[in-house]
mmCIF file of C-alpha atoms and ligand atoms in Angstrom:
data_model
loop_
_atom_site.group_PDB
_atom_site.id
_atom_site.type_symbol
_atom_site.label_atom_id
_atom_site.label_comp_id
_atom_site.label_asym_id
_atom_site.label_seq_id
_atom_site.Cartn_x
_atom_site.Cartn_y
_atom_site.Cartn_z
ATOM 1 C CA MET P 1 -0.032 -0.025 0.055
ATOM 2 C CA LEU P 2 1.479 3.302 -1.092
ATOM 3 C CA VAL P 3 0.309 6.434 0.622
ATOM 4 C CA LEU P 4 1.499 9.495 -1.288
ATOM 5 C CA GLY P 5 1.574 12.854 0.420
ATOM 6 C CA LEU P 6 1.636 16.019 -1.589
ATOM 7 C CA GLN P 7 3.135 18.805 0.742
ATOM 8 C CA GLY P 8 2.054 22.128 -0.722
ATOM 9 C CA SER P 9 3.495 24.693 1.854
ATOM 10 C CA PRO P 10 6.799 26.348 0.999
ATOM 11 C CA ARG P 11 7.481 26.382 4.795
ATOM 12 C CA LYS P 12 10.082 23.821 5.692
ATOM 13 C CA LYS P 13 8.792 23.461 9.286
ATOM 14 C CA GLY P 14 5.228 24.748 8.913
ATOM 15 C CA ASN P 15 1.808 23.543 9.906
ATOM 16 C CA THR P 16 1.026 21.598 6.696
ATOM 17 C CA ARG P 17 4.245 19.663 6.927
ATOM 18 C CA PHE P 18 3.554 18.886 10.573
ATOM 19 C CA LEU P 19 0.102 17.525 9.723
ATOM 20 C CA LEU P 20 1.065 15.483 6.653
ATOM 21 C CA SER P 21 4.188 14.034 8.351
ATOM 22 C CA ALA P 22 2.257 12.825 11.322
ATOM 23 C CA ALA P 23 -0.401 11.233 8.987
ATOM 24 C CA LEU P 24 2.305 9.428 7.033
ATOM 25 C CA LYS P 25 4.104 8.338 10.208
ATOM 26 C CA GLU P 26 0.886 6.823 11.466
ATOM 27 C CA ALA P 27 0.151 5.021 8.157
ATOM 28 C CA ARG P 28 3.752 3.560 8.245
ATOM 29 C CA GLU P 29 3.891 2.518 11.855
ATOM 30 C CA LYS P 30 0.305 1.284 12.432
ATOM 31 C CA TYR P 31 -0.697 -0.043 8.980
ATOM 32 C CA GLY P 32 2.647 -0.978 7.434
ATOM 33 C CA ALA P 33 2.132 1.363 4.532
ATOM 34 C CA HIS P 34 4.903 2.493 2.272
ATOM 35 C CA THR P 35 4.822 6.202 2.241
ATOM 36 C CA GLN P 36 6.319 9.049 0.080
ATOM 37 C CA MET P 37 6.098 12.803 0.631
ATOM 38 C CA ILE P 38 6.550 15.091 -2.229
ATOM 39 C CA ASP P 39 7.636 18.531 -1.175
ATOM 40 C CA VAL P 40 6.059 20.285 -4.093
ATOM 41 C CA ASP P 41 7.960 23.549 -3.571
ATOM 42 C CA ALA P 42 11.307 21.707 -4.107
ATOM 43 C CA MET P 43 10.125 20.140 -7.341
ATOM 44 C CA ASN P 44 10.684 21.266 -10.894
ATOM 45 C CA ILE P 45 7.064 21.551 -11.879
ATOM 46 C CA VAL P 46 6.193 24.022 -14.799
ATOM 47 C CA PRO P 47 2.627 25.424 -14.647
ATOM 48 C CA CYS P 48 0.289 24.162 -17.401
ATOM 49 C CA LYS P 49 0.869 26.007 -20.636
ATOM 50 C CA GLU P 50 -2.390 24.876 -22.241
ATOM 51 C CA TYR P 51 -0.662 23.286 -25.153
ATOM 52 C CA ILE P 52 -3.648 20.986 -25.161
ATOM 53 C CA VAL P 53 -1.355 18.072 -26.433
ATOM 54 C CA CYS P 54 -2.625 15.934 -23.516
ATOM 55 C CA GLU P 55 -6.243 16.239 -24.750
ATOM 56 C CA LYS P 56 -5.278 14.826 -28.174
ATOM 57 C CA LYS P 57 -2.317 12.489 -27.392
ATOM 58 C CA GLY P 58 -2.659 11.832 -23.727
ATOM 59 C CA PHE P 59 0.794 13.129 -22.847
ATOM 60 C CA CYS P 60 2.242 16.535 -21.764
ATOM 61 C CA PRO P 61 5.097 17.683 -23.781
ATOM 62 C CA ILE P 62 6.688 19.455 -20.894
ATOM 63 C CA ASP P 63 9.664 17.393 -19.566
ATOM 64 C CA ASP P 64 9.971 18.144 -15.902
ATOM 65 C CA ASP P 65 9.319 16.295 -12.589
ATOM 66 C CA MET P 66 5.710 15.590 -13.406
ATOM 67 C CA ARG P 67 6.845 13.239 -16.142
ATOM 68 C CA THR P 68 9.655 11.552 -14.259
ATOM 69 C CA LEU P 69 8.271 11.409 -10.758
ATOM 70 C CA VAL P 70 4.726 12.620 -10.092
ATOM 71 C CA TYR P 71 2.641 10.937 -12.717
ATOM 72 C CA PRO P 72 4.043 7.548 -12.033
ATOM 73 C CA LEU P 73 3.506 8.100 -8.261
ATOM 74 C CA LEU P 74 -0.029 9.282 -8.816
ATOM 75 C CA ARG P 75 -0.711 6.027 -10.672
ATOM 76 C CA ARG P 76 0.868 3.798 -8.065
ATOM 77 C CA ALA P 77 -0.648 5.360 -5.114
ATOM 78 C CA ASP P 78 -3.399 3.674 -3.160
ATOM 79 C CA ILE P 79 -4.012 6.732 -1.104
ATOM 80 C CA ILE P 80 -3.257 10.389 -2.068
ATOM 81 C CA ILE P 81 -3.151 13.066 0.676
ATOM 82 C CA ALA P 82 -3.088 16.643 -0.757
ATOM 83 C CA ALA P 83 -2.008 19.035 1.978
ATOM 84 C CA SER P 84 -1.822 22.778 1.592
ATOM 85 C CA PRO P 85 -2.156 26.032 3.533
ATOM 86 C CA VAL P 86 -4.991 28.278 2.384
ATOM 87 C CA PHE P 87 -3.273 31.031 0.202
ATOM 88 C CA PHE P 88 -6.058 33.527 -0.999
ATOM 89 C CA TYR P 89 -8.780 30.905 -0.505
ATOM 90 C CA ASN P 90 -7.126 28.142 -2.497
ATOM 91 C CA VAL P 91 -4.014 25.846 -2.376
ATOM 92 C CA THR P 92 -0.604 27.296 -2.739
ATOM 93 C CA ALA P 93 0.511 28.123 -6.344
ATOM 94 C CA GLN P 94 3.145 25.348 -6.054
ATOM 95 C CA LEU P 95 0.459 22.722 -5.402
ATOM 96 C CA LYS P 96 -1.917 24.270 -7.859
ATOM 97 C CA ALA P 97 0.675 23.850 -10.625
ATOM 98 C CA LEU P 98 0.838 20.087 -9.871
ATOM 99 C CA ILE P 99 -2.962 19.807 -9.839
ATOM 100 C CA ASP P 100 -3.338 21.787 -13.129
ATOM 101 C CA ARG P 101 -0.783 19.413 -14.811
ATOM 102 C CA SER P 102 -2.911 16.474 -13.688
ATOM 103 C CA GLN P 103 -5.048 17.538 -16.638
ATOM 104 C CA THR P 104 -3.085 14.928 -18.443
ATOM 105 C CA LEU P 105 -4.646 12.237 -16.342
ATOM 106 C CA TRP P 106 -8.089 13.974 -16.703
ATOM 107 C CA ALA P 107 -7.546 13.806 -20.462
ATOM 108 C CA ARG P 108 -6.670 10.161 -20.584
ATOM 109 C CA LYS P 109 -9.766 9.413 -18.569
ATOM 110 C CA TYR P 110 -12.316 11.609 -20.181
ATOM 111 C CA LYS P 111 -11.005 12.355 -23.737
ATOM 112 C CA LEU P 112 -9.231 9.119 -24.460
ATOM 113 C CA LYS P 113 -11.714 7.054 -22.308
ATOM 114 C CA LEU P 114 -8.965 5.015 -20.596
ATOM 115 C CA LYS P 115 -9.342 3.653 -17.230
ATOM 116 C CA ASP P 116 -6.515 3.353 -14.703
ATOM 117 C CA PRO P 117 -6.483 -0.085 -13.156
ATOM 118 C CA GLY P 118 -6.128 1.446 -9.645
ATOM 119 C CA SER P 119 -9.202 3.543 -10.004
ATOM 120 C CA GLY P 120 -11.560 1.322 -8.121
ATOM 121 C CA GLN P 121 -9.619 1.492 -4.855
ATOM 122 C CA ARG P 122 -7.664 4.771 -4.758
ATOM 123 C CA ARG P 123 -8.676 7.240 -2.049
ATOM 124 C CA GLY P 124 -8.004 10.922 -1.925
ATOM 125 C CA PHE P 125 -7.760 12.956 1.429
ATOM 126 C CA LEU P 126 -7.316 16.788 2.034
ATOM 127 C CA MET P 127 -5.463 18.511 4.828
ATOM 128 C CA SER P 128 -5.524 22.261 5.111
ATOM 129 C CA VAL P 129 -4.935 25.087 7.484
ATOM 130 C CA GLY P 130 -5.648 28.827 7.353
ATOM 131 C CA ALA P 131 -5.084 31.768 9.657
ATOM 132 C CA THR P 132 -8.542 33.193 9.696
ATOM 133 C CA ARG P 133 -11.884 31.770 10.906
ATOM 134 C CA GLY P 134 -14.359 32.540 8.050
ATOM 135 C CA LYS P 135 -17.173 29.958 7.367
ATOM 136 C CA GLN P 136 -16.210 29.741 3.779
ATOM 137 C CA LEU P 137 -12.405 29.511 4.358
ATOM 138 C CA PHE P 138 -11.948 26.082 2.833
ATOM 139 C CA ASP P 139 -14.720 26.249 0.125
ATOM 140 C CA GLY P 140 -12.312 26.986 -2.667
ATOM 141 C CA ILE P 141 -9.953 24.188 -1.589
ATOM 142 C CA HIS P 142 -12.735 21.566 -1.272
ATOM 143 C CA LEU P 143 -13.767 22.333 -4.750
ATOM 144 C CA THR P 144 -10.256 22.152 -6.195
ATOM 145 C CA ALA P 145 -9.630 18.898 -4.267
ATOM 146 C CA THR P 146 -12.944 17.425 -5.581
ATOM 147 C CA TYR P 147 -11.965 17.906 -9.221
ATOM 148 C CA PHE P 148 -8.268 16.994 -8.696
ATOM 149 C CA PHE P 149 -9.156 13.721 -7.028
ATOM 150 C CA ASP P 150 -11.682 12.975 -9.810
ATOM 151 C CA ALA P 151 -8.836 13.478 -12.409
ATOM 152 C CA VAL P 152 -6.463 11.230 -10.617
ATOM 153 C CA ASP P 153 -9.075 8.564 -10.148
ATOM 154 C CA ALA P 154 -9.272 8.774 -6.372
ATOM 155 C CA VAL P 155 -12.476 8.779 -4.274
ATOM 156 C CA TYR P 156 -12.544 11.915 -2.222
ATOM 157 C CA SER P 157 -12.758 10.344 1.265
ATOM 158 C CA GLY P 158 -12.531 13.189 3.720
ATOM 159 C CA SER P 159 -10.546 16.046 5.005
ATOM 160 C CA LEU P 160 -8.942 17.553 8.154
ATOM 161 C CA THR P 161 -9.108 21.327 8.003
ATOM 162 C CA TYR P 162 -8.034 23.750 10.824
ATOM 163 C CA ARG P 163 -8.888 27.487 11.189
ATOM 164 C CA ASP P 164 -7.040 30.053 13.289
ATOM 165 C CA ILE P 165 -3.608 28.445 12.498
ATOM 166 C CA GLU P 166 -1.112 31.082 11.519
ATOM 167 C CA SER P 167 2.464 30.710 13.187
ATOM 168 C CA ALA P 168 4.521 27.814 12.028
ATOM 169 C CA SER P 169 4.153 25.889 15.221
ATOM 170 C CA ASP P 170 0.442 26.533 15.881
ATOM 171 C CA MET P 171 -0.717 23.047 14.438
ATOM 172 C CA ALA P 172 1.561 21.153 16.785
ATOM 173 C CA LYS P 173 -0.178 22.791 19.821
ATOM 174 C CA HIS P 174 -3.673 21.936 18.655
ATOM 175 C CA PRO P 175 -5.513 19.989 21.346
ATOM 176 C CA THR P 176 -7.196 17.411 19.127
ATOM 177 C CA VAL P 177 -4.779 17.004 16.332
ATOM 178 C CA ASP P 178 -3.257 13.646 17.409
ATOM 179 C CA ALA P 179 -6.520 12.000 17.803
ATOM 180 C CA ASP P 180 -7.884 13.567 14.582
ATOM 181 C CA ILE P 181 -4.946 12.103 12.613
ATOM 182 C CA ARG P 182 -5.286 8.626 14.177
ATOM 183 C CA GLY P 183 -9.028 8.592 13.210
ATOM 184 C CA ALA P 184 -8.375 9.809 9.707
ATOM 185 C CA VAL P 185 -5.553 7.382 8.978
ATOM 186 C CA GLU P 186 -7.563 4.443 10.375
ATOM 187 C CA SER P 187 -10.468 5.243 8.171
ATOM 188 C CA LEU P 188 -8.203 5.518 5.204
ATOM 189 C CA CYS P 189 -5.712 2.667 5.706
ATOM 190 C CA ALA P 190 -7.485 0.050 7.740
ATOM 191 C CA PRO P 191 -9.607 -1.327 4.756
ATOM 192 C CA LEU P 192 -6.657 -1.462 2.373
ATOM 193 C CA ALA P 193 -4.096 -2.812 4.897
ATOM 194 C CA ARG P 194 -6.182 -6.097 5.187
ATOM 195 C CA ARG P 195 -5.553 -7.048 1.574
ATOM 196 C CA ARG P 196 -3.283 -9.933 0.571
ATOM 197 C CA LYS P 197 0.065 -8.696 -0.757
ATOM 198 C CA ILE P 198 0.872 -10.207 -4.197
ATOM 199 C CA LEU P 199 3.879 -9.549 -6.461
ATOM 200 C CA PHE P 200 3.922 -10.403 -10.164
ATOM 201 C CA LEU P 201 7.491 -10.982 -11.170
ATOM 202 C CA GLY P 202 8.471 -10.835 -14.893
ATOM 203 C CA GLU P 203 11.794 -10.571 -16.746
ATOM 204 C CA GLN P 204 11.761 -6.890 -17.580
ATOM 205 C CA GLY P 205 8.527 -5.864 -15.552
ATOM 206 C CA ALA P 206 7.433 -4.171 -18.785
ATOM 207 C CA CYS P 207 4.894 -6.593 -20.267
ATOM 208 C CA ARG P 208 3.680 -9.816 -18.689
ATOM 209 C CA SER P 209 3.966 -8.844 -15.052
ATOM 210 C CA LEU P 210 2.676 -5.200 -15.731
ATOM 211 C CA VAL P 211 -0.469 -6.570 -17.489
ATOM 212 C CA ALA P 212 -1.072 -9.146 -14.741
ATOM 213 C CA GLY P 213 -0.708 -6.418 -12.068
ATOM 214 C CA ALA P 214 -3.155 -4.223 -13.943
ATOM 215 C CA TYR P 215 -5.819 -7.054 -14.292
ATOM 216 C CA ALA P 216 -5.263 -8.057 -10.687
ATOM 217 C CA ARG P 217 -5.851 -4.422 -9.574
ATOM 218 C CA LYS P 218 -8.850 -4.152 -11.899
ATOM 219 C CA TYR P 219 -10.625 -7.359 -10.866
ATOM 220 C CA ALA P 220 -9.609 -7.792 -7.263
ATOM 221 C CA GLY P 221 -8.033 -4.516 -6.005
ATOM 222 C CA ASP P 222 -10.186 -4.709 -3.009
ATOM 223 C CA LYS P 223 -8.680 -8.042 -1.910
ATOM 224 C CA LEU P 224 -5.192 -7.857 -3.343
ATOM 225 C CA ASP P 225 -2.475 -5.321 -2.738
ATOM 226 C CA VAL P 226 -0.605 -5.675 -6.043
ATOM 227 C CA LEU P 227 3.015 -5.056 -7.024
ATOM 228 C CA ALA P 228 4.666 -5.850 -10.316
ATOM 229 C CA ALA P 229 8.350 -5.860 -11.008
ATOM 230 C CA GLY P 230 11.111 -7.206 -13.335
ATOM 231 C CA ALA P 231 14.285 -9.171 -12.507
ATOM 232 C CA ASN P 232 16.022 -6.832 -15.115
ATOM 233 C CA PRO P 233 13.646 -3.919 -15.439
ATOM 234 C CA ALA P 234 13.089 -2.082 -18.684
ATOM 235 C CA ALA P 235 13.005 1.794 -18.780
ATOM 236 C CA ILE P 236 9.538 1.940 -19.990
ATOM 237 C CA PRO P 237 6.439 -0.317 -20.408
ATOM 238 C CA ASP P 238 6.261 -2.413 -23.607
ATOM 239 C CA LYS P 239 4.645 -0.223 -26.269
ATOM 240 C CA ASN P 240 2.688 -3.157 -27.735
ATOM 241 C CA ALA P 241 1.469 -4.084 -24.129
ATOM 242 C CA VAL P 242 0.262 -0.478 -23.597
ATOM 243 C CA ALA P 243 -1.523 -0.495 -26.954
ATOM 244 C CA ALA P 244 -3.068 -3.875 -26.495
ATOM 245 C CA MET P 245 -4.403 -2.881 -22.878
ATOM 246 C CA ALA P 246 -5.568 0.550 -24.356
ATOM 247 C CA GLN P 247 -7.746 -1.374 -26.754
ATOM 248 C CA LYS P 248 -9.504 -2.898 -23.814
ATOM 249 C CA GLY P 249 -9.797 0.657 -22.235
ATOM 250 C CA ILE P 250 -7.157 -0.030 -19.573
ATOM 251 C CA ASP P 251 -4.497 2.561 -19.139
ATOM 252 C CA LEU P 252 -0.833 1.497 -18.499
ATOM 253 C CA ALA P 253 0.673 4.787 -19.196
ATOM 254 C CA PHE P 254 3.064 5.980 -16.481
ATOM 255 C CA HIS P 255 3.235 2.417 -14.883
ATOM 256 C CA THR P 256 7.070 2.520 -14.938
ATOM 257 C CA PRO P 257 8.623 -1.038 -14.657
ATOM 258 C CA ARG P 258 10.101 -1.446 -11.211
ATOM 259 C CA ALA P 259 13.086 -3.518 -10.087
ATOM 260 C CA ILE P 260 12.413 -6.532 -7.881
ATOM 261 C CA GLY P 261 14.517 -5.141 -4.975
ATOM 262 C CA ASP P 262 12.576 -1.775 -5.156
ATOM 263 C CA ALA P 263 9.240 -3.654 -5.065
ATOM 264 C CA LEU P 264 10.193 -5.990 -2.205
ATOM 265 C CA SER P 265 11.376 -3.140 -0.152
ATOM 266 C CA GLU P 266 7.832 -1.606 -0.382
ATOM 267 C CA HIS P 267 6.400 -4.625 1.495
ATOM 268 C CA PRO P 268 7.155 -8.373 1.738
ATOM 269 C CA PRO P 269 4.611 -10.138 -0.384
ATOM 270 C CA ASP P 270 2.444 -13.006 0.742
ATOM 271 C CA VAL P 271 2.406 -14.569 -2.729
ATOM 272 C CA ILE P 272 4.847 -14.275 -5.585
ATOM 273 C CA VAL P 273 3.720 -15.137 -9.153
ATOM 274 C CA ILE P 274 6.622 -15.938 -11.367
ATOM 275 C CA MET P 275 5.488 -15.078 -14.821
ATOM 276 C CA GLY P 276 7.787 -17.402 -16.893
ATOM 277 C CA PRO P 277 10.171 -20.328 -16.904
ATOM 278 C CA ASP P 278 13.481 -18.333 -16.903
ATOM 279 C CA ILE P 279 12.650 -15.959 -14.074
ATOM 280 C CA PRO P 280 14.550 -16.785 -10.771
ATOM 281 C CA VAL P 281 12.663 -16.943 -7.540
ATOM 282 C CA PRO P 282 13.833 -14.189 -5.157
ATOM 283 C CA LYS P 283 16.180 -15.470 -2.523
ATOM 284 C CA ALA P 284 15.090 -15.590 1.127
ATOM 285 C CA THR P 285 11.465 -14.999 0.502
ATOM 286 C CA THR P 286 8.864 -16.326 2.846
ATOM 287 C CA ALA P 287 6.021 -15.818 0.368
ATOM 288 C CA ALA P 288 4.203 -18.591 -1.292
ATOM 289 C CA VAL P 289 5.534 -18.987 -4.829
ATOM 290 C CA ILE P 290 3.274 -19.738 -7.867
ATOM 291 C CA LYS P 291 4.945 -20.460 -11.158
ATOM 292 C CA TRP P 292 3.168 -19.548 -14.342
ATOM 293 C CA ASP P 293 4.291 -21.597 -17.344
ATOM 294 C CA MET P 294 4.174 -18.481 -19.577
ATOM 295 C CA PRO P 295 6.906 -18.140 -22.345
ATOM 296 C CA ALA P 296 8.590 -14.738 -22.901
ATOM 297 C CA VAL P 297 6.530 -12.646 -25.206
ATOM 298 C CA ASP P 298 8.036 -11.204 -28.491
ATOM 299 C CA GLY P 299 7.411 -7.544 -27.626
ATOM 300 C CA ASP P 300 7.948 -6.635 -31.212
ATOM 301 C CA SER P 301 4.847 -8.635 -32.288
ATOM 302 C CA ALA P 302 1.748 -6.778 -31.515
ATOM 303 C CA SER P 303 -0.431 -9.929 -32.067
ATOM 304 C CA ALA P 304 1.812 -12.047 -29.772
ATOM 305 C CA VAL P 305 1.454 -9.405 -27.032
ATOM 306 C CA GLN P 306 -2.332 -9.250 -27.524
ATOM 307 C CA THR P 307 -2.612 -12.958 -27.226
ATOM 308 C CA ALA P 308 -0.466 -12.856 -24.068
ATOM 309 C CA CYS P 309 -2.649 -10.189 -22.585
ATOM 310 C CA GLU P 310 -5.811 -12.130 -23.282
ATOM 311 C CA ASN P 311 -4.133 -15.275 -21.680
ATOM 312 C CA ILE P 312 -3.070 -13.295 -18.555
ATOM 313 C CA GLU P 313 -6.580 -11.857 -18.189
ATOM 314 C CA HIS P 314 -8.051 -15.302 -18.284
ATOM 315 C CA ARG P 315 -5.612 -16.539 -15.641
ATOM 316 C CA ILE P 316 -6.195 -13.624 -13.339
ATOM 317 C CA LYS P 317 -9.871 -14.070 -13.522
ATOM 318 C CA GLU P 318 -9.480 -17.763 -12.569
ATOM 319 C CA MET P 319 -7.195 -16.673 -9.762
ATOM 320 C CA VAL P 320 -9.696 -14.086 -8.501
ATOM 321 C CA GLU P 321 -12.348 -16.796 -8.190
ATOM 322 C CA THR P 322 -10.160 -18.721 -5.665
ATOM 323 C CA LEU P 323 -9.692 -15.679 -3.349
HETATM 324 C C1 FMN S 401 0.439 34.371 0.447
HETATM 325 C C2 FMN S 401 -0.322 33.985 1.636
HETATM 326 C C3 FMN S 401 -1.696 33.971 1.487
HETATM 327 C C4 FMN S 401 -2.545 33.567 2.521
HETATM 328 N N1 FMN S 401 -3.910 33.622 2.352
HETATM 329 C C5 FMN S 401 -4.814 33.280 3.429
HETATM 330 C C6 FMN S 401 -6.118 33.269 3.257
HETATM 331 O O1 FMN S 401 -6.755 33.552 2.094
HETATM 332 N N2 FMN S 401 -6.874 32.889 4.306
HETATM 333 C C7 FMN S 401 -6.327 32.528 5.509
HETATM 334 O O2 FMN S 401 -7.024 32.320 6.413
HETATM 335 N N3 FMN S 401 -5.003 32.457 5.638
HETATM 336 C C8 FMN S 401 -4.151 32.871 4.650
HETATM 337 N N4 FMN S 401 -2.767 32.891 4.783
HETATM 338 C C9 FMN S 401 -2.123 32.313 6.095
HETATM 339 C C10 FMN S 401 -1.744 30.868 6.063
HETATM 340 O O3 FMN S 401 -2.794 29.994 5.551
HETATM 341 C C11 FMN S 401 -1.364 30.380 7.449
HETATM 342 O O4 FMN S 401 -0.410 31.141 7.946
HETATM 343 C C12 FMN S 401 -0.996 28.901 7.554
HETATM 344 O O5 FMN S 401 -0.922 28.487 8.932
HETATM 345 C C13 FMN S 401 0.310 28.603 6.887
HETATM 346 O O6 FMN S 401 0.572 27.245 6.802
HETATM 347 P P1 FMN S 401 2.096 26.588 6.638
HETATM 348 O O7 FMN S 401 2.765 26.715 8.100
HETATM 349 O O8 FMN S 401 1.789 25.143 6.534
HETATM 350 O O9 FMN S 401 2.701 27.226 5.559
HETATM 351 C C14 FMN S 401 -2.004 33.211 3.782
HETATM 352 C C15 FMN S 401 -0.586 33.170 3.864
HETATM 353 C C16 FMN S 401 0.253 33.604 2.858
HETATM 354 C C17 FMN S 401 1.698 33.617 3.013
#
């Protein structure tokens, strides 16, 4: 389970960072989550230039940290926590730039009609603080969060917002903050932490394992916490696999192949599915190992990849029935 925190305040030791850090710590320590915080102010994220390439091609031509880091994490995350102080009744400009660039994911969903395999389970949560006490203080942020979470295929599952918070250390002195965070993290993490952890291991993590992971998330994301990886990971997903899955309406874009060590460090799996005969079983694993007799796929052959995808979908459906 990956909990991704988007820290929108430029303050290094401010209220927003305090809230988000505490939530991520609770998710790690109590629910075994893997957590990652993006300090948005430290990122190279160019504001949207309205090139509109994303609406036609599904990709943003701007080459910055959105492409290399943020889009892949938004796709992998089970829970996304967007955290920001109120700046003129909305999130900070830094976080807003990230949110605007998620238009690419909006376009893939609504223009290209592609569905992210994690969309059924992903949850979104908002944390915000403001110095004043007005009734409408968080109205703008709630609206922005509603449409951001929809674009990144996350169900908007709640918020913690605090008025009258101004100096950098105000939040830490708040009387109910610890209990508030415990309650929020429990409601977000507890249902997802119960899932069985499964790792699909392929040769390059770019075709068979990626497709199996996508179908497992699609058909059993409520029961399985899914990882996919490769023994010798490729840099990008197999383009024929991406195309074959897109024909089925499933979006594999930004699902960057992962190294086995990286995936195992996220959490030890209960089950490892070895996707082919030449792929070694990881050493010193306590997981149950299932070997699929599935030959390597000729990635250059669109029809071979398509057949493999159909075969994998069939096997995943069979597997899901036994859960
Ligand atoms: C540029 C700027 C704009 C702000 N706009 C608002 C506002 O519209 N309403 C409000 O209540 N507080 C506003 N604030 C105050 C911050 O929201 C408040 O100090 C908050 O605690 C800062 O959180 P942080 O420590 O996480 O950065 C603003 C602060 C700055 C610097």
